[in-house]
Amino acid sequence: MTPQEPLWRPSPERISTTRLTAFVRYLEAADRRSLADYSDLHRWSVQSPADFWRHVWTFCGGVGQLGTRAIDLAEQLPGARFFPDSRLNFTENLLRRRDDAPAVIATTEHGRNRELTFATLFATAAPAAT
């Protein structure tokens, strides 16, 4: 049996603007790591899971206390624990943005999407804080 060709491949321009590409560029600059492709990134993430997940936290701009362990029981999936002694306030992280990017995307059983922007989410939640 021969492997099937993908039905679609993104253009190089589209690939260059993805968050995954931005993460790889961040890793290359922050860790002086050369990652030629997704396979290199995957291999490194499996070989050095604690380093990988610490970089994910930093790249994503997590607000909180990172703690000393980025992953516990990494070899047990399912069962691994991510950032087991870290502390963050989920609400603070979710409400720190006030732009029109989607914050919540919900799809009903009938396939209808509903999006809530960060600005709308903040405006809706703010009265509850007072």
PDB file of C-alpha atoms in Angstrom:
ATOM      1  CA  MET A   1       0.000   0.000   0.000  1.00  0.00           C
ATOM      2  CA  THR A   2       1.426   3.384  -0.953  1.00  0.00           C
ATOM      3  CA  PRO A   3       0.922   6.460   1.183  1.00  0.00           C
ATOM      4  CA  GLN A   4      -1.779   8.750  -0.088  1.00  0.00           C
ATOM      5  CA  GLU A   5      -1.010  12.293  -1.050  1.00  0.00           C
ATOM      6  CA  PRO A   6      -2.645  14.958   1.119  1.00  0.00           C
ATOM      7  CA  LEU A   7      -5.830  16.409  -0.322  1.00  0.00           C
ATOM      8  CA  TRP A   8      -4.551  19.938   0.335  1.00  0.00           C
ATOM      9  CA  ARG A   9      -1.294  21.627   1.247  1.00  0.00           C
ATOM     10  CA  PRO A  10      -1.082  25.198   2.490  1.00  0.00           C
ATOM     11  CA  SER A  11       0.933  27.646   0.453  1.00  0.00           C
ATOM     12  CA  PRO A  12       4.360  28.734   1.719  1.00  0.00           C
ATOM     13  CA  GLU A  13       2.863  32.195   2.340  1.00  0.00           C
ATOM     14  CA  ARG A  14       0.100  30.742   4.502  1.00  0.00           C
ATOM     15  CA  ILE A  15       2.559  28.565   6.422  1.00  0.00           C
ATOM     16  CA  SER A  16       4.770  31.577   7.112  1.00  0.00           C
ATOM     17  CA  THR A  17       1.937  33.380   8.942  1.00  0.00           C
ATOM     18  CA  THR A  18       0.826  30.576  11.275  1.00  0.00           C
ATOM     19  CA  ARG A  19       1.266  30.607  15.045  1.00  0.00           C
ATOM     20  CA  LEU A  20       3.225  27.344  14.748  1.00  0.00           C
ATOM     21  CA  THR A  21       5.745  29.040  12.463  1.00  0.00           C
ATOM     22  CA  ALA A  22       5.961  31.954  14.904  1.00  0.00           C
ATOM     23  CA  PHE A  23       6.596  29.468  17.724  1.00  0.00           C
ATOM     24  CA  VAL A  24       9.394  27.780  15.750  1.00  0.00           C
ATOM     25  CA  ARG A  25      10.985  31.185  15.064  1.00  0.00           C
ATOM     26  CA  TYR A  26      10.707  32.029  18.755  1.00  0.00           C
ATOM     27  CA  LEU A  27      12.414  28.736  19.677  1.00  0.00           C
ATOM     28  CA  GLU A  28      15.195  29.294  17.180  1.00  0.00           C
ATOM     29  CA  ALA A  29      15.881  32.752  18.627  1.00  0.00           C
ATOM     30  CA  ALA A  30      15.341  31.997  22.326  1.00  0.00           C
ATOM     31  CA  ASP A  31      17.010  28.600  22.456  1.00  0.00           C
ATOM     32  CA  ARG A  32      19.409  28.895  19.503  1.00  0.00           C
ATOM     33  CA  ARG A  33      17.751  25.758  18.210  1.00  0.00           C
ATOM     34  CA  SER A  34      17.548  24.873  14.542  1.00  0.00           C
ATOM     35  CA  LEU A  35      14.278  23.217  13.555  1.00  0.00           C
ATOM     36  CA  ALA A  36      14.073  22.403   9.862  1.00  0.00           C
ATOM     37  CA  ASP A  37      10.487  21.169   9.853  1.00  0.00           C
ATOM     38  CA  TYR A  38       7.577  19.922  11.918  1.00  0.00           C
ATOM     39  CA  SER A  39       9.267  16.530  12.415  1.00  0.00           C
ATOM     40  CA  ASP A  40      12.221  18.267  14.097  1.00  0.00           C
ATOM     41  CA  LEU A  41       9.868  20.193  16.371  1.00  0.00           C
ATOM     42  CA  HIS A  42       7.943  17.048  17.283  1.00  0.00           C
ATOM     43  CA  ARG A  43      11.094  15.047  17.928  1.00  0.00           C
ATOM     44  CA  TRP A  44      12.502  17.750  20.212  1.00  0.00           C
ATOM     45  CA  SER A  45       9.175  18.123  22.081  1.00  0.00           C
ATOM     46  CA  VAL A  46       9.192  14.393  22.860  1.00  0.00           C
ATOM     47  CA  GLN A  47      12.893  14.247  23.764  1.00  0.00           C
ATOM     48  CA  SER A  48      12.796  17.374  25.965  1.00  0.00           C
ATOM     49  CA  PRO A  49       9.193  17.794  27.106  1.00  0.00           C
ATOM     50  CA  ALA A  50       9.972  20.025  30.105  1.00  0.00           C
ATOM     51  CA  ASP A  51      11.923  22.482  27.956  1.00  0.00           C
ATOM     52  CA  PHE A  52       9.265  22.374  25.250  1.00  0.00           C
ATOM     53  CA  TRP A  53       6.388  23.137  27.638  1.00  0.00           C
ATOM     54  CA  ARG A  54       8.305  25.923  29.417  1.00  0.00           C
ATOM     55  CA  HIS A  55       8.770  27.541  26.032  1.00  0.00           C
ATOM     56  CA  VAL A  56       5.060  27.085  25.243  1.00  0.00           C
ATOM     57  CA  TRP A  57       4.198  28.947  28.474  1.00  0.00           C
ATOM     58  CA  THR A  58       6.552  31.813  27.631  1.00  0.00           C
ATOM     59  CA  PHE A  59       5.568  32.016  23.961  1.00  0.00           C
ATOM     60  CA  CYS A  60       1.871  32.081  24.825  1.00  0.00           C
ATOM     61  CA  GLY A  61       2.466  34.833  27.383  1.00  0.00           C
ATOM     62  CA  GLY A  62       0.934  33.025  30.318  1.00  0.00           C
ATOM     63  CA  VAL A  63       0.325  35.395  33.235  1.00  0.00           C
ATOM     64  CA  GLY A  64       1.042  33.644  36.501  1.00  0.00           C
ATOM     65  CA  GLN A  65       3.725  31.770  38.400  1.00  0.00           C
ATOM     66  CA  LEU A  66       5.355  29.105  36.232  1.00  0.00           C
ATOM     67  CA  GLY A  67       6.480  26.883  39.103  1.00  0.00           C
ATOM     68  CA  THR A  68       9.413  24.499  38.948  1.00  0.00           C
ATOM     69  CA  ARG A  69       7.909  21.669  36.880  1.00  0.00           C
ATOM     70  CA  ALA A  70       6.500  22.152  33.392  1.00  0.00           C
ATOM     71  CA  ILE A  71       5.367  18.527  33.091  1.00  0.00           C
ATOM     72  CA  ASP A  72       5.033  15.569  35.418  1.00  0.00           C
ATOM     73  CA  LEU A  73       4.690  11.963  34.204  1.00  0.00           C
ATOM     74  CA  ALA A  74       5.545  13.007  30.635  1.00  0.00           C
ATOM     75  CA  GLU A  75       5.833   9.396  29.534  1.00  0.00           C
ATOM     76  CA  GLN A  76       2.212   8.702  30.520  1.00  0.00           C
ATOM     77  CA  LEU A  77      -0.228   9.933  27.946  1.00  0.00           C
ATOM     78  CA  PRO A  78      -2.927  10.098  29.011  1.00  0.00           C
ATOM     79  CA  GLY A  79      -1.935  10.804  32.577  1.00  0.00           C
ATOM     80  CA  ALA A  80       0.736  13.464  32.234  1.00  0.00           C
ATOM     81  CA  ARG A  81       0.254  16.584  34.326  1.00  0.00           C
ATOM     82  CA  PHE A  82       1.172  19.912  32.775  1.00  0.00           C
ATOM     83  CA  PHE A  83       2.505  22.720  34.996  1.00  0.00           C
ATOM     84  CA  PRO A  84       1.549  20.836  38.186  1.00  0.00           C
ATOM     85  CA  ASP A  85       2.884  23.430  40.623  1.00  0.00           C
ATOM     86  CA  SER A  86       2.180  26.527  38.546  1.00  0.00           C
ATOM     87  CA  ARG A  87      -0.413  29.074  39.495  1.00  0.00           C
ATOM     88  CA  LEU A  88      -2.482  31.181  37.158  1.00  0.00           C
ATOM     89  CA  ASN A  89      -5.773  32.955  37.216  1.00  0.00           C
ATOM     90  CA  PHE A  90      -7.724  31.721  34.201  1.00  0.00           C
ATOM     91  CA  THR A  91      -9.987  34.772  34.231  1.00  0.00           C
ATOM     92  CA  GLU A  92      -7.047  37.184  34.301  1.00  0.00           C
ATOM     93  CA  ASN A  93      -5.465  35.408  31.332  1.00  0.00           C
ATOM     94  CA  LEU A  94      -8.705  35.341  29.351  1.00  0.00           C
ATOM     95  CA  LEU A  95      -9.762  38.926  30.065  1.00  0.00           C
ATOM     96  CA  ARG A  96      -6.413  40.656  29.567  1.00  0.00           C
ATOM     97  CA  ARG A  97      -7.154  41.272  25.889  1.00  0.00           C
ATOM     98  CA  ARG A  98      -9.791  43.741  24.764  1.00  0.00           C
ATOM     99  CA  ASP A  99      -9.593  43.395  20.982  1.00  0.00           C
ATOM    100  CA  ASP A 100     -11.947  42.019  18.354  1.00  0.00           C
ATOM    101  CA  ALA A 101     -10.195  38.662  17.956  1.00  0.00           C
ATOM    102  CA  PRO A 102     -12.339  35.628  18.805  1.00  0.00           C
ATOM    103  CA  ALA A 103     -12.094  34.630  22.471  1.00  0.00           C
ATOM    104  CA  VAL A 104     -14.754  31.922  22.456  1.00  0.00           C
ATOM    105  CA  ILE A 105     -15.995  29.994  19.446  1.00  0.00           C
ATOM    106  CA  ALA A 106     -18.973  27.750  20.087  1.00  0.00           C
ATOM    107  CA  THR A 107     -20.641  25.372  17.665  1.00  0.00           C
ATOM    108  CA  THR A 108     -24.117  24.064  18.344  1.00  0.00           C
ATOM    109  CA  GLU A 109     -25.263  20.560  17.530  1.00  0.00           C
ATOM    110  CA  HIS A 110     -26.901  22.048  14.435  1.00  0.00           C
ATOM    111  CA  GLY A 111     -23.562  23.365  13.195  1.00  0.00           C
ATOM    112  CA  ARG A 112     -24.200  27.027  13.929  1.00  0.00           C
ATOM    113  CA  ASN A 113     -21.196  28.929  15.186  1.00  0.00           C
ATOM    114  CA  ARG A 114     -21.255  31.708  17.728  1.00  0.00           C
ATOM    115  CA  GLU A 115     -18.182  33.813  18.350  1.00  0.00           C
ATOM    116  CA  LEU A 116     -17.500  36.083  21.269  1.00  0.00           C
ATOM    117  CA  THR A 117     -14.654  38.571  20.899  1.00  0.00           C
ATOM    118  CA  PHE A 118     -12.249  39.419  23.692  1.00  0.00           C
ATOM    119  CA  ALA A 119     -13.762  42.934  23.835  1.00  0.00           C
ATOM    120  CA  THR A 120     -17.307  41.592  24.150  1.00  0.00           C
ATOM    121  CA  LEU A 121     -16.253  38.991  26.685  1.00  0.00           C
ATOM    122  CA  PHE A 122     -14.612  41.689  28.820  1.00  0.00           C
ATOM    123  CA  ALA A 123     -17.606  44.009  28.526  1.00  0.00           C
ATOM    124  CA  THR A 124     -19.948  41.169  29.504  1.00  0.00           C
ATOM    125  CA  ALA A 125     -17.838  40.031  32.468  1.00  0.00           C
ATOM    126  CA  ALA A 126     -16.834  43.466  33.828  1.00  0.00           C
ATOM    127  CA  PRO A 127     -20.151  44.236  35.580  1.00  0.00           C
ATOM    128  CA  ALA A 128     -19.851  40.998  37.550  1.00  0.00           C
ATOM    129  CA  ALA A 129     -16.546  42.208  39.010  1.00  0.00           C
ATOM    130  CA  THR A 130     -18.092  45.239  40.695  1.00  0.00           C
TER     131      THR A 130
END
